[in-house]
XYZ file of N, CA and C in Angstrom:
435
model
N 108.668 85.259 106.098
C 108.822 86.067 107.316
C 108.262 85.304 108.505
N 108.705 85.052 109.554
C 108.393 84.973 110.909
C 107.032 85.450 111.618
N 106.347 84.782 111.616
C 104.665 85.246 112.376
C 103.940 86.043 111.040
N 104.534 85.660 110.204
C 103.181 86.112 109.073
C 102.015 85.828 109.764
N 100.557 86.946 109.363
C 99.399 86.469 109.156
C 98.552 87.313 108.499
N 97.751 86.090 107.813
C 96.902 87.105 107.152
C 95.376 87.061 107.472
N 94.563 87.590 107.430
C 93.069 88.100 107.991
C 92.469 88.833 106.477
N 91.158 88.479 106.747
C 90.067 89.133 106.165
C 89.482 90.604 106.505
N 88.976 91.201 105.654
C 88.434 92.731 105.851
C 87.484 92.467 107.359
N 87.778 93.714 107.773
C 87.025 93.784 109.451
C 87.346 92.606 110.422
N 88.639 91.700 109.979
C 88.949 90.619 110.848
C 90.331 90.970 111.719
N 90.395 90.857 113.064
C 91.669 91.421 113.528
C 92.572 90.331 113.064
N 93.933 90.581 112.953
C 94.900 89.926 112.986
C 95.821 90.458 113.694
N 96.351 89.063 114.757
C 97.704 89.542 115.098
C 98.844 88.523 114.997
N 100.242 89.765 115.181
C 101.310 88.724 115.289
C 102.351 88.792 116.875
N 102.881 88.485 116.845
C 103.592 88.620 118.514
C 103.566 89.887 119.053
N 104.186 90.773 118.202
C 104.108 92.459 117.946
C 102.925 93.016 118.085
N 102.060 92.931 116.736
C 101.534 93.675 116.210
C 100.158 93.124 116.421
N 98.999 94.221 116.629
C 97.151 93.365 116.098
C 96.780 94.445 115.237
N 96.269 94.251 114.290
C 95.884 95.303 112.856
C 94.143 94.865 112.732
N 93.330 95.979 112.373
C 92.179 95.696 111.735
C 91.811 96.981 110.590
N 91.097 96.125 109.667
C 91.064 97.141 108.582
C 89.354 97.362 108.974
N 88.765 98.027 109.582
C 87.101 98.343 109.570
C 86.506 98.950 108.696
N 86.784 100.050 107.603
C 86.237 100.517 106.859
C 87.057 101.145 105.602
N 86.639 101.591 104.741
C 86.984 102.504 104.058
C 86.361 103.083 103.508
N 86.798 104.437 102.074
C 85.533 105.059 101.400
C 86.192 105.767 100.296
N 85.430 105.387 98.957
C 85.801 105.792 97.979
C 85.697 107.243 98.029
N 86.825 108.188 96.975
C 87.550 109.491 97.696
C 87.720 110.033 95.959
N 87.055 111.302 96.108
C 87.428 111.861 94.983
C 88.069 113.299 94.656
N 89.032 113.887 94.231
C 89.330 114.686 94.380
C 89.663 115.278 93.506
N 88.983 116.498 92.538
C 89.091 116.925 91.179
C 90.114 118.432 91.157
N 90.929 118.630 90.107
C 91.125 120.089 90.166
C 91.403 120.256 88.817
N 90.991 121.604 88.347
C 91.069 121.753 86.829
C 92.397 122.540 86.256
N 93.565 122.809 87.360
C 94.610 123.553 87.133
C 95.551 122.623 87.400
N 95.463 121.193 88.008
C 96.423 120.189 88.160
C 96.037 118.619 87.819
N 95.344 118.954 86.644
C 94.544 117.473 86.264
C 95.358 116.275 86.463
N 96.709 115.898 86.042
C 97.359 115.245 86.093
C 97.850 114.344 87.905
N 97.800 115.432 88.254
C 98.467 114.975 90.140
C 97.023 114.718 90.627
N 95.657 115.222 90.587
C 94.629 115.282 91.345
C 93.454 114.432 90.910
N 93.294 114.268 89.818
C 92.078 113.827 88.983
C 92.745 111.872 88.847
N 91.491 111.323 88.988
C 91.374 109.908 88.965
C 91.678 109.490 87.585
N 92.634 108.707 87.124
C 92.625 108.330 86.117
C 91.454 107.364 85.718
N 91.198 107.662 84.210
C 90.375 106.526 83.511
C 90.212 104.921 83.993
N 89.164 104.109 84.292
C 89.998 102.769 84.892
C 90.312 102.343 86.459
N 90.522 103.645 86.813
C 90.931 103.907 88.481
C 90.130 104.610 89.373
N 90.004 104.347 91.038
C 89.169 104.723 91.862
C 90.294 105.019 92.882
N 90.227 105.939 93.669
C 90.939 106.344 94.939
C 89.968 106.401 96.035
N 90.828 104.960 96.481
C 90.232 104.480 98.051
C 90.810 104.673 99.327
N 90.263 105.252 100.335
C 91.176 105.480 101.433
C 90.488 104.330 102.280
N 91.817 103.555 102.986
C 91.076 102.685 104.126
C 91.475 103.095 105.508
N 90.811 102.911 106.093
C 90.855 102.885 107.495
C 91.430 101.603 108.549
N 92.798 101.894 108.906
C 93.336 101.251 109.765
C 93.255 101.180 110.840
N 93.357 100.419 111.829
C 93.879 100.721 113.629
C 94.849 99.375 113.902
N 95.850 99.831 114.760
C 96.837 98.799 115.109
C 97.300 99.120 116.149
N 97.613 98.152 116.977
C 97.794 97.963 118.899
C 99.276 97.619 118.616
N 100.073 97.693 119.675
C 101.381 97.345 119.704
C 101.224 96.433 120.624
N 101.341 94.754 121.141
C 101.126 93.950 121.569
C 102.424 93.596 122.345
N 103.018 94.101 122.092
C 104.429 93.802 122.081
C 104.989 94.631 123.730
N 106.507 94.340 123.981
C 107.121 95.163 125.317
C 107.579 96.477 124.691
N 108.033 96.529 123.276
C 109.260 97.332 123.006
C 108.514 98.169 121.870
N 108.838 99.068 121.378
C 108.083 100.237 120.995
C 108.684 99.306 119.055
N 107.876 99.749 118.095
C 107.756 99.240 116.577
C 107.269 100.222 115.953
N 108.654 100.735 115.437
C 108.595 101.630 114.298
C 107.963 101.043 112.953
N 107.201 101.872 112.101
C 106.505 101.842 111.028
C 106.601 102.557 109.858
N 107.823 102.113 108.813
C 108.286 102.867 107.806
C 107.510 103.159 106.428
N 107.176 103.833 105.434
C 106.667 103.847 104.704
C 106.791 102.729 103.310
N 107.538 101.628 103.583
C 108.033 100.659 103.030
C 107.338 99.233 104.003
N 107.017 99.590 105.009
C 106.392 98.386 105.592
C 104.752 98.754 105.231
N 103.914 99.663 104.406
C 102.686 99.806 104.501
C 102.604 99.463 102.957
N 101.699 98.884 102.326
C 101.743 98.284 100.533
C 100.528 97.842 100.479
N 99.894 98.024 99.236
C 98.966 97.316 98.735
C 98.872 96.858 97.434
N 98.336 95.754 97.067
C 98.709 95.006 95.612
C 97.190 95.009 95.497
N 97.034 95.229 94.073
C 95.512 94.349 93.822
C 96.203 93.568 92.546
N 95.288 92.438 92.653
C 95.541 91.069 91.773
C 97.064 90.708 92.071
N 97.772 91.145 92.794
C 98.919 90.846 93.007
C 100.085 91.514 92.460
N 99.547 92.581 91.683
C 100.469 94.109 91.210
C 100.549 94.954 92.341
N 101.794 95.592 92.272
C 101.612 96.888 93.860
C 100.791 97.595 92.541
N 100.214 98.253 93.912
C 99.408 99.617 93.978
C 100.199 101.016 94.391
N 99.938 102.001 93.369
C 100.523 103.144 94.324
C 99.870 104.061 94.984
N 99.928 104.508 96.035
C 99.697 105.472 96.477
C 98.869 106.646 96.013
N 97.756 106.772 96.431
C 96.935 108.183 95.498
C 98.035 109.806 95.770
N 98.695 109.346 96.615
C 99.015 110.928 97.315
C 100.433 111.003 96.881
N 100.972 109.884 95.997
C 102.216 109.803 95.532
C 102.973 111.388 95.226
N 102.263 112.013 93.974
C 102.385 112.819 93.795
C 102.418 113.995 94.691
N 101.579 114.305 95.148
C 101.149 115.610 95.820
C 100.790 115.335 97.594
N 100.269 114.721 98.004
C 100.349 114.149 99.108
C 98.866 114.761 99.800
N 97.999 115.815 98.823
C 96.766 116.388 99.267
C 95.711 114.919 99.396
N 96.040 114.210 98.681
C 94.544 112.740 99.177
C 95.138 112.586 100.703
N 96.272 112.062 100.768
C 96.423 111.431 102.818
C 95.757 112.826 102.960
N 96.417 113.501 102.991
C 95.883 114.744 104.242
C 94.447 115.694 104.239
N 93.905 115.298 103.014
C 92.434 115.672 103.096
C 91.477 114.379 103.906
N 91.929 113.276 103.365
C 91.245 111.948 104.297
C 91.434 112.019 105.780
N 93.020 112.432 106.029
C 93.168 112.478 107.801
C 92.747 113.490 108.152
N 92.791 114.809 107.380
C 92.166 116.326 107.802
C 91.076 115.709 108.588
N 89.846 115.195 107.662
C 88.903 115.110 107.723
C 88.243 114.143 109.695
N 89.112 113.610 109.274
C 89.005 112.338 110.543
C 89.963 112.843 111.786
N 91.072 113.751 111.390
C 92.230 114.388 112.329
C 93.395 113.288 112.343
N 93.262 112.276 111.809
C 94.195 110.833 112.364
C 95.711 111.663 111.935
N 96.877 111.042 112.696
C 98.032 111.467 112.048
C 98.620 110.457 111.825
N 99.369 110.313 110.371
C 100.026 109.629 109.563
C 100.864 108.308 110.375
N 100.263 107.382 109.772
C 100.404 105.622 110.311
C 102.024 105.775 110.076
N 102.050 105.817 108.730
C 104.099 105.779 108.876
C 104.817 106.848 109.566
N 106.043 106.444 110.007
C 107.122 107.585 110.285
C 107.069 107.223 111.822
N 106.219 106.789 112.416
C 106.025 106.983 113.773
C 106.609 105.632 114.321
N 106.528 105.782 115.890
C 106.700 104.372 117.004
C 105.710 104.442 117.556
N 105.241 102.914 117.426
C 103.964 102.657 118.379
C 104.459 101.859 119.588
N 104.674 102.815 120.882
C 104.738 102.600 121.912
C 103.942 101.016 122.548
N 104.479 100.837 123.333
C 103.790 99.095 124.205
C 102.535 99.254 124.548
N 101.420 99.080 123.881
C 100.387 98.188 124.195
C 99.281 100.187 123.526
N 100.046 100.572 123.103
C 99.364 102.070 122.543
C 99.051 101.648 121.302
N 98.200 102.311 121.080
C 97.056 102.196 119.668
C 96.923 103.263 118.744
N 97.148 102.914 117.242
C 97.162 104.121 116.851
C 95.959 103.470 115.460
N 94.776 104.995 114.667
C 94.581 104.469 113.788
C 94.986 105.451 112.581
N 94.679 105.495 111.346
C 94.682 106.373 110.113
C 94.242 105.876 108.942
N 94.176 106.341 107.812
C 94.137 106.122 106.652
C 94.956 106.206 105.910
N 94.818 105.263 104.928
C 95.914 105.163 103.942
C 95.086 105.216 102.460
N 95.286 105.943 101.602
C 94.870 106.244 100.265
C 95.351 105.551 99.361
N 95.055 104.771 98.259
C 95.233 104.166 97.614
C 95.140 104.419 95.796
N 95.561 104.462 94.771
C 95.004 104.364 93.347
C 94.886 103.268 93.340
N 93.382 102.968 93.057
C 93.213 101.231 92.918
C 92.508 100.815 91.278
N 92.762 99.891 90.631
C 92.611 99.852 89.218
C 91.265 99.343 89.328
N 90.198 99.723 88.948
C 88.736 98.965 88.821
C 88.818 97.645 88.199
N 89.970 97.006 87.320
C 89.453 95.699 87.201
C 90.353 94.900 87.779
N 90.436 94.710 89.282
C 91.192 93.955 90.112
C 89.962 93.771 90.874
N 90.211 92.388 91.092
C 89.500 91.858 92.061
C 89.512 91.455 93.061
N 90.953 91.366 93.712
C 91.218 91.190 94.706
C 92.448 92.094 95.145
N 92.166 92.946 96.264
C 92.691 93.679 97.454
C 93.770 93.163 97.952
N 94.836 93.352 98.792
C 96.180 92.751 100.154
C 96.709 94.299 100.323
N 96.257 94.480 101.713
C 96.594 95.455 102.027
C 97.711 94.777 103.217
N 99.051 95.379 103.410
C 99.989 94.986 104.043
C 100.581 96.121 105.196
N 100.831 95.452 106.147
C 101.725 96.231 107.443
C 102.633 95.681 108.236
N 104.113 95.530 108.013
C 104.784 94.833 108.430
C 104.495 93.483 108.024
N 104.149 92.227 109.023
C 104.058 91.191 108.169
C 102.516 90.600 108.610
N 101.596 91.920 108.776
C 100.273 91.438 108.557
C 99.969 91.953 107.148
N 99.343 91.077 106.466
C 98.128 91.001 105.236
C 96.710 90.653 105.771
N 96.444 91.753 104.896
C 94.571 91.892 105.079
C 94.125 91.669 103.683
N 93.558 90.511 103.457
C 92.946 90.502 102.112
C 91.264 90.711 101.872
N 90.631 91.462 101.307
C 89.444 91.738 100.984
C 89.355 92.044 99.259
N 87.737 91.901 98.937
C 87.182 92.328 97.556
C 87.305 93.697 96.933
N 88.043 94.359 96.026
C 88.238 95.255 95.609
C 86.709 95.994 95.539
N 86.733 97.099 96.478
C 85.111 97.937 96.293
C 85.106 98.454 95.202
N 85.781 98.783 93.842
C 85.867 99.633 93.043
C 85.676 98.692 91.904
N 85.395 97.315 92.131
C 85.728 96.424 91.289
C 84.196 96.768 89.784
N 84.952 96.629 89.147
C 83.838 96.091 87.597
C 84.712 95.708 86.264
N 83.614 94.862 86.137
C 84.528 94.098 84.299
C 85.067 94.801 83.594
């Protein structure tokens, strides 16, 4: 791809378009005893929500599809904690108010941030969180042998 770049956790990156920073995140748990299957963390696995912000650098407004946002650990995709049910995004953004990074246009030189929830496998060790054609690579927080 054209203006790839990739950056480190809490490092901005930009590309002609786009400037992305990943500043935080926080391991996220969410139990229910009538929908174990959709809600409860599997064995092995941690649900991480990170915290995004991204500037539109650009003249012309850049739509953001739910196919341009991905994360791999060790270089497997990752899916989505909210795949199922969609209560992890919206208890993480409840919480913070952010509204949903995909679906939208980020207007010229407007800033938007949110979270994105993740099922992440505890024995990966390495993170790539992706947006369009920025990659953010950092240490899996959930990581153990």
């Amino acid at each position: 791809a054209i203006g790839t770049v990739d950056a480190e956790y809490q490092e901005e990156a930009e590309t002609k378009t786009m400037s992305c920073t990943m500043d935080s995140y926080e391991l996220y748990e969410y139990k229910s005893d009538n929908f174990t299957e959709s809600y409860n963390t599997p064995e092995g696995y941690q649900k991480i929500a990170f915290h995004v912000s991204c500037t539109n650098v650009s003249k012309t407004d850049i739509y953001i599809s739910p196919m341009d946002v991905k994360l791999t650990a060790d270089d497997y995709p990752v899916e989505k904690a909210n795949l199922k049910t969609g209560v992890f995004e919206k208890a993480v953004q409840g919480k913070a108010s952010y509204p949903a990074i995909t679906g939208n246009s980020i207007k010229s030189d407007e800033k938007i941030q949110g979270y994105v929830g993740y099922l992440v496998p505890k024995d990966a060790k390495t993170l790539k969180f992706s947006i369009k054609e920025i990659t953010i690579t950092l240490d899996n927080p959930a990581y153990e042998e």
